[in-house]
mmCIF file of C-alpha atoms and ligand atoms in Angstrom:
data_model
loop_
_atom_site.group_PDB
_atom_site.id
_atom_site.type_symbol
_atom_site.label_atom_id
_atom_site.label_comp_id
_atom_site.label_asym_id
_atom_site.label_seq_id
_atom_site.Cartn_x
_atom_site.Cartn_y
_atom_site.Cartn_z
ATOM 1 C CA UNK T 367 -8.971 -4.885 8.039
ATOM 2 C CA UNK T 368 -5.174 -5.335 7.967
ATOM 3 C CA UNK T 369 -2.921 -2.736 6.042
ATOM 4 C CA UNK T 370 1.069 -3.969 5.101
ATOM 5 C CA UNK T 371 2.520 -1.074 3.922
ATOM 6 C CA UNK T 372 6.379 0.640 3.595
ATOM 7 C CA UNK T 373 7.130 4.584 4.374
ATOM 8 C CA UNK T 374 10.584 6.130 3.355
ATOM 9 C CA UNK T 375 9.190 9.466 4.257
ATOM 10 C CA UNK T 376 6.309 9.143 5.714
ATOM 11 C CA UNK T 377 3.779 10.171 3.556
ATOM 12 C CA UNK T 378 2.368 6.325 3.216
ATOM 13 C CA UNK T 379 2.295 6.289 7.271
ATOM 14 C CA UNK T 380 0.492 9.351 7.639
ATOM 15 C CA UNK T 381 -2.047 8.124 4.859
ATOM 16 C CA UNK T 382 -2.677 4.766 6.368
ATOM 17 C CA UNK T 383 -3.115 6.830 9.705
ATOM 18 C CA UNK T 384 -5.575 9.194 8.628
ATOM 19 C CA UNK T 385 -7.247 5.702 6.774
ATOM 20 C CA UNK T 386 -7.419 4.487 10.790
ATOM 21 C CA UNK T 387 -8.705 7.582 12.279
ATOM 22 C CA UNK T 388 -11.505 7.748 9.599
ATOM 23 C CA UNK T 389 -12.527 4.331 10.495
ATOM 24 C CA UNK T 390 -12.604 4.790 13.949
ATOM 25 C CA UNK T 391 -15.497 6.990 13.643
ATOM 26 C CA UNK T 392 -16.867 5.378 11.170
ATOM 27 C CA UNK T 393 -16.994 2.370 13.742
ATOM 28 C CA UNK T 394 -18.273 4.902 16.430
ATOM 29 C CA UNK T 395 -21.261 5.872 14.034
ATOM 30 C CA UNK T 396 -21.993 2.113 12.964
ATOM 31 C CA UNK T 397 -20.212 -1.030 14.971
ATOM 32 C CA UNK T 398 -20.687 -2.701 11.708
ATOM 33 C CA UNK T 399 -17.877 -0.434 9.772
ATOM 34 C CA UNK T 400 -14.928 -2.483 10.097
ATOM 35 C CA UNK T 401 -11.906 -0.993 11.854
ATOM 36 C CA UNK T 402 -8.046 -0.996 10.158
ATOM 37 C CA UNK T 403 -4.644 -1.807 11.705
ATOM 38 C CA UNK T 404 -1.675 -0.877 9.748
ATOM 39 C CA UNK T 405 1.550 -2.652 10.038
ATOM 40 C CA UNK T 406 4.985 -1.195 8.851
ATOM 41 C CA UNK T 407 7.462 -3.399 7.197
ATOM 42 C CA UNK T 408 10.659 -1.848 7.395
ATOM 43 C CA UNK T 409 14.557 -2.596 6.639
ATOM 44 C CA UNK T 410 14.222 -4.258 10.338
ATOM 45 C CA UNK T 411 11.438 -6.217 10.476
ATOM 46 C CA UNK T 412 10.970 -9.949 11.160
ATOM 47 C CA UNK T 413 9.461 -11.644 8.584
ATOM 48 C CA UNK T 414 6.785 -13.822 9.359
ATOM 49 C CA UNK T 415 3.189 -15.692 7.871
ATOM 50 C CA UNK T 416 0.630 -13.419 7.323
ATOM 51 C CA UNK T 417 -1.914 -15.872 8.462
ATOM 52 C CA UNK T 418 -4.759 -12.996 8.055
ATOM 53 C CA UNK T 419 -5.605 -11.058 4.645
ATOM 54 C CA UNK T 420 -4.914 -8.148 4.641
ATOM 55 C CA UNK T 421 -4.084 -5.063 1.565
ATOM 56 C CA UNK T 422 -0.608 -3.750 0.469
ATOM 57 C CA UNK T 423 0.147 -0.058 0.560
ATOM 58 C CA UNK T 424 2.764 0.723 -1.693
ATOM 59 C CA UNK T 425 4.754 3.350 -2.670
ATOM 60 C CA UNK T 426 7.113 4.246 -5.264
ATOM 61 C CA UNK T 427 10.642 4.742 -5.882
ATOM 62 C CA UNK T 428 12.269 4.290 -8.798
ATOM 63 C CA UNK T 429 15.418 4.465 -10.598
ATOM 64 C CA UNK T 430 16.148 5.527 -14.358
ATOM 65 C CA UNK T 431 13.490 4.424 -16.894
ATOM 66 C CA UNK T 432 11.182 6.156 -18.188
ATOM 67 C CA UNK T 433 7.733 3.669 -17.411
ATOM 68 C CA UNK T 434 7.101 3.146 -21.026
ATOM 69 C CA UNK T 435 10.372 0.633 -22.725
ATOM 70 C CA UNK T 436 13.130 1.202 -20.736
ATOM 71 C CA UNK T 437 14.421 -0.200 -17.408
ATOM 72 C CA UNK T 438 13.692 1.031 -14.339
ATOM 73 C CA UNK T 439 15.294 -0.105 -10.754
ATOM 74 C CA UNK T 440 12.976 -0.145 -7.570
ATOM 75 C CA UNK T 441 15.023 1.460 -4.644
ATOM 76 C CA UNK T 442 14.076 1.380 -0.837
ATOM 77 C CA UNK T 443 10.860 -0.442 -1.006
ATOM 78 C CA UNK T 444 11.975 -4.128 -1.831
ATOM 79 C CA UNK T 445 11.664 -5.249 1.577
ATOM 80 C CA UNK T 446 7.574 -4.930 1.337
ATOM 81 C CA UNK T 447 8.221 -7.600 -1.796
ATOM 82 C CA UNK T 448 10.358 -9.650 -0.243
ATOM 83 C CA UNK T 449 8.109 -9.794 2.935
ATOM 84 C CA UNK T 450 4.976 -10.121 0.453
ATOM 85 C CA UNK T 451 6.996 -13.320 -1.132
ATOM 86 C CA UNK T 452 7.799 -14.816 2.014
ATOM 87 C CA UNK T 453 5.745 -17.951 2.637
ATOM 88 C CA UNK T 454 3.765 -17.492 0.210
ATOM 89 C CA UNK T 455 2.800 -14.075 2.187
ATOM 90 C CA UNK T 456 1.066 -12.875 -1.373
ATOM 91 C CA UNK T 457 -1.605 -15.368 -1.196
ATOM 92 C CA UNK T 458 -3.041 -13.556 1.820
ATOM 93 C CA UNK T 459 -2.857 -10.418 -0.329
ATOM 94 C CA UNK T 460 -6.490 -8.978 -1.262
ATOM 95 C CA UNK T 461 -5.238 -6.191 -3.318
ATOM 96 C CA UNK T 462 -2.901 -3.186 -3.445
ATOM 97 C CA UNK T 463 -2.962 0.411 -3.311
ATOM 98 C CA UNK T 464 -0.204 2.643 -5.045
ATOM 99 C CA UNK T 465 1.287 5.791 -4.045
ATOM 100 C CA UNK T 466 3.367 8.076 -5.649
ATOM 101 C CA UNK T 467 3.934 11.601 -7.469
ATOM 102 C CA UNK T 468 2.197 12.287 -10.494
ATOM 103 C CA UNK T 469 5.058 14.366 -11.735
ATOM 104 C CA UNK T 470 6.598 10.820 -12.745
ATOM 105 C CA UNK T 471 4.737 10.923 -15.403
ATOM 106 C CA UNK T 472 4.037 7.013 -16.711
ATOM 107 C CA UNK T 473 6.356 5.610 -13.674
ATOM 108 C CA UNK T 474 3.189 7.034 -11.654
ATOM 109 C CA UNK T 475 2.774 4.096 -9.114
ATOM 110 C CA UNK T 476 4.248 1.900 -11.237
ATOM 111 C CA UNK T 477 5.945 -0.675 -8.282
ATOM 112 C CA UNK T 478 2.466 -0.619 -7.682
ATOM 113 C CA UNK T 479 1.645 -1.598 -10.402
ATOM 114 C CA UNK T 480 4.713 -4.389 -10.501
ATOM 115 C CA UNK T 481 3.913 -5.977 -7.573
ATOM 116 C CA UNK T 482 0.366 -6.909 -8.790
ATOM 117 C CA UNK T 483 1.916 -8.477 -11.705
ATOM 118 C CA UNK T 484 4.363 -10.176 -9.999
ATOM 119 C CA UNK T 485 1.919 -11.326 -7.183
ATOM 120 C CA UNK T 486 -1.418 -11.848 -9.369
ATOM 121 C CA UNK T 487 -3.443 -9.402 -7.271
ATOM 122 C CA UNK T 488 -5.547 -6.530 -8.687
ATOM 123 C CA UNK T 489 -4.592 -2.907 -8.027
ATOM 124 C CA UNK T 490 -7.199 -1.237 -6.008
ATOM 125 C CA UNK T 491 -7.194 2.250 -6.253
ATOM 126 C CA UNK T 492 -3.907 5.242 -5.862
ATOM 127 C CA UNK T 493 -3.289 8.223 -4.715
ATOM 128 C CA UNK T 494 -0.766 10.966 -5.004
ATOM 129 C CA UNK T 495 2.272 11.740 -2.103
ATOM 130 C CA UNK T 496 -0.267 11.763 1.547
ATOM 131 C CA UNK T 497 -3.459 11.456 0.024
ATOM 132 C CA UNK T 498 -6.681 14.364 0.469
ATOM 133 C CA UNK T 499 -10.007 13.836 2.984
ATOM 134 C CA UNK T 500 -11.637 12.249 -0.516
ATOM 135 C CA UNK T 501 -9.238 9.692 -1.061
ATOM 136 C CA UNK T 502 -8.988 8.580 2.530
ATOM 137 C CA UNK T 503 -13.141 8.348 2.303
ATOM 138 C CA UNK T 504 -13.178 6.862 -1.292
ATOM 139 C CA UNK T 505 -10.152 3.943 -0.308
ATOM 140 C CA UNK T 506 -11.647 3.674 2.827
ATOM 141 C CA UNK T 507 -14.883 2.175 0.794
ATOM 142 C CA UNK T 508 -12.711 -0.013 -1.509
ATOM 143 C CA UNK T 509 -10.901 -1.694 0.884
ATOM 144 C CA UNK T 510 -14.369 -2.284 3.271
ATOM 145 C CA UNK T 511 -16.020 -3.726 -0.525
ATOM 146 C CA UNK T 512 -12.791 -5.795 -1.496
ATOM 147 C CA UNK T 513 -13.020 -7.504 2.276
ATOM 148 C CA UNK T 514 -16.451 -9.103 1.869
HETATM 149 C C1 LIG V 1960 14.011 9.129 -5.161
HETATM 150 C C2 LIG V 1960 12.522 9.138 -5.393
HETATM 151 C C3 LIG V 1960 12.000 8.450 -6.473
HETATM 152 C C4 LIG V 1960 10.623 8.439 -6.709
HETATM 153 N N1 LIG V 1960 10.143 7.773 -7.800
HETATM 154 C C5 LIG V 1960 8.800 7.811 -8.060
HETATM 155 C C6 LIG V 1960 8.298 7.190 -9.234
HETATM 156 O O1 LIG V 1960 9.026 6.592 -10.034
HETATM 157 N N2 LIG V 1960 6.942 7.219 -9.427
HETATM 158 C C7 LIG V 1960 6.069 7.841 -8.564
HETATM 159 O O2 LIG V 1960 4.866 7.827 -8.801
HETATM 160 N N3 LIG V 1960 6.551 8.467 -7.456
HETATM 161 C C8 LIG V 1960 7.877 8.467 -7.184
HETATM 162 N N4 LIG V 1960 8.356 9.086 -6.060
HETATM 163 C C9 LIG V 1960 7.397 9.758 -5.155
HETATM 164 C C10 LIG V 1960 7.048 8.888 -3.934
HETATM 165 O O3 LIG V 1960 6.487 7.655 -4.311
HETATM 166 C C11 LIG V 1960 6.027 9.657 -3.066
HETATM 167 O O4 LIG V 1960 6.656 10.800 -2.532
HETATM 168 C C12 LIG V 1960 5.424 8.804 -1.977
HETATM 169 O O5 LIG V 1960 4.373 9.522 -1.365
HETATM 170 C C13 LIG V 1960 6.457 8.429 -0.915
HETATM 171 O O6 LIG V 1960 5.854 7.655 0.089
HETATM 172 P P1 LIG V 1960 6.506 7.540 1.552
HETATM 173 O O7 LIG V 1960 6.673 8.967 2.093
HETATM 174 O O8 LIG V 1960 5.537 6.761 2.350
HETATM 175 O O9 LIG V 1960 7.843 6.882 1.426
HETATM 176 C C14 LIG V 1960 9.726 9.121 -5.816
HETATM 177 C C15 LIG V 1960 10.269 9.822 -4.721
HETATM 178 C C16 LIG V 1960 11.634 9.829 -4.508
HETATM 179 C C17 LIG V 1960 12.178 10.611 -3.317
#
């Protein structure tokens, strides 16, 4: 299973990590768990067709608004949108997974949120800043039922 995702400061890599380690052994245990590979989009990457499916990590960082009736500008992630509307990238998408700070109050995960709007794919599941054990376990069993 293939992971796009963007990190600003790392907590998003170190989640999708831990998501890779914990399917390696679930692998070990049972050659039938699927395996992930993340891929980073950053302010440098090529864009290219996503000719696999894969899922959408996705951060967020906001400016102003307050989530409810007022604007809000997404800063530092657009580059995982762009790359998600290149060629029709999106279409490959099977569904995203927001991070974020619940201290944001109703802007918690909300480019999350956004980008299945924009893109017509469901949200998945969230979780807050790197994630705990439970959350790596519980996403780990979304994403594997979402792929079949
Ligand atoms: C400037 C700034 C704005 C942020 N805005 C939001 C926000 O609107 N909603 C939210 O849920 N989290 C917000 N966060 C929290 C980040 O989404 C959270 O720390 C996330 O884990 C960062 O992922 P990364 O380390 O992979 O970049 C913000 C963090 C920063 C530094």
């Amino acid at each position: 299973m293939k992971i796009l995702y963007i990190s600003i400061s790392g907590n998003t890599r170190s989640f999708v990590q831990k998501l890779t380690t914990y399917a390696k052994e679930r692998n070990a245990e049972n050659p039938a768990a699927p395996l992930i590979e993340g891929k980073e989009i950053h302010e440098n990457s090529d864009f290219e067709p996503e000719t696999a499916d894969y899922f959408a990590f996705v951060p967020t960082y906001l400016e102003g608004g307050n989530g409810i009736d007022n604007g809000d500008v997404e800063i530092l992630t657009n580059v995982l949108g762009e790359y998600m509307d290149y060629e029709n990238n999106y279409q490959r998408c099977l569904g995203i997974v927001g991070s974020g700070n619940k201290n944001f109050n109703h802007q918690y995960c909300l480019t999350a949120k956004q980008y299945a709007e924009k893109f017509a794919v469901p949200i998945l599941d969230d979780y807050e800043l790197r994630g705990t054990p439970a959350d790596v376990e519980r996403i780990y069993h979304t994403l594997v039922n979402a792929a079949k």
